[in-house]
Amino acid sequence: MKLVTQEGPMGCGVACVASLLNMSYQDALRLFSGGLHKHKTSGFYQKDFTAALAKAGYQARGYSASRW
């Protein structure tokens, strides 16, 4: 795993995915639907990460934290 620098104001998750998959930030950004826009404006949700990892051949399950 290599360290990847965040290139957009909302792209910290993209950098994490790039690190996990051992690829560049730009390559990881292409895995996200609407990534070129979202990494600069709105950011990403859990479903975006699950879908991006699935495109790369990884199965991920996400759980949200909630107050009991």
JSON list of C-alpha atoms in Angstrom, two decimals, residues 2 7 10 12 18-19 24 26 31 33 35 39-40 44 48 50 54 56 60-62 65-66:
[
{"chain": "A", "resi": 2, "resn": "LYS", "atom": "CA", "xyz": [1.36, 3.41, -0.93]},
{"chain": "A", "resi": 7, "resn": "GLU", "atom": "CA", "xyz": [-6.00, 16.39, -4.71]},
{"chain": "A", "resi": 10, "resn": "MET", "atom": "CA", "xyz": [-13.49, 16.68, -0.69]},
{"chain": "A", "resi": 12, "resn": "CYS", "atom": "CA", "xyz": [-9.85, 12.39, 1.21]},
{"chain": "A", "resi": 18, "resn": "ALA", "atom": "CA", "xyz": [-6.20, 4.89, -4.10]},
{"chain": "A", "resi": 19, "resn": "SER", "atom": "CA", "xyz": [-3.89, 3.88, -1.25]},
{"chain": "A", "resi": 24, "resn": "SER", "atom": "CA", "xyz": [-2.86, 6.98, -8.38]},
{"chain": "A", "resi": 26, "resn": "GLN", "atom": "CA", "xyz": [-6.60, 10.13, -10.77]},
{"chain": "A", "resi": 31, "resn": "LEU", "atom": "CA", "xyz": [-13.81, 4.52, -10.27]},
{"chain": "A", "resi": 33, "resn": "SER", "atom": "CA", "xyz": [-19.47, 7.96, -10.48]},
{"chain": "A", "resi": 35, "resn": "GLY", "atom": "CA", "xyz": [-15.92, 11.76, -9.23]},
{"chain": "A", "resi": 39, "resn": "HIS", "atom": "CA", "xyz": [-14.18, 15.56, -5.23]},
{"chain": "A", "resi": 40, "resn": "LYS", "atom": "CA", "xyz": [-14.34, 19.34, -5.58]},
{"chain": "A", "resi": 44, "resn": "PHE", "atom": "CA", "xyz": [-18.85, 11.07, -1.34]},
{"chain": "A", "resi": 48, "resn": "ASP", "atom": "CA", "xyz": [-19.99, 5.68, -3.59]},
{"chain": "A", "resi": 50, "resn": "THR", "atom": "CA", "xyz": [-18.81, 0.52, -2.09]},
{"chain": "A", "resi": 54, "resn": "ALA", "atom": "CA", "xyz": [-16.74, -3.13, -6.57]},
{"chain": "A", "resi": 56, "resn": "ALA", "atom": "CA", "xyz": [-11.99, -2.63, -8.79]},
{"chain": "A", "resi": 60, "resn": "ALA", "atom": "CA", "xyz": [-17.11, -4.00, 0.68]},
{"chain": "A", "resi": 61, "resn": "ARG", "atom": "CA", "xyz": [-19.88, -3.70, 3.19]},
{"chain": "A", "resi": 62, "resn": "GLY", "atom": "CA", "xyz": [-20.62, -0.46, 4.94]},
{"chain": "A", "resi": 65, "resn": "ALA", "atom": "CA", "xyz": [-23.10, 4.63, 13.00]},
{"chain": "A", "resi": 66, "resn": "SER", "atom": "CA", "xyz": [-26.23, 5.69, 14.82]}
]
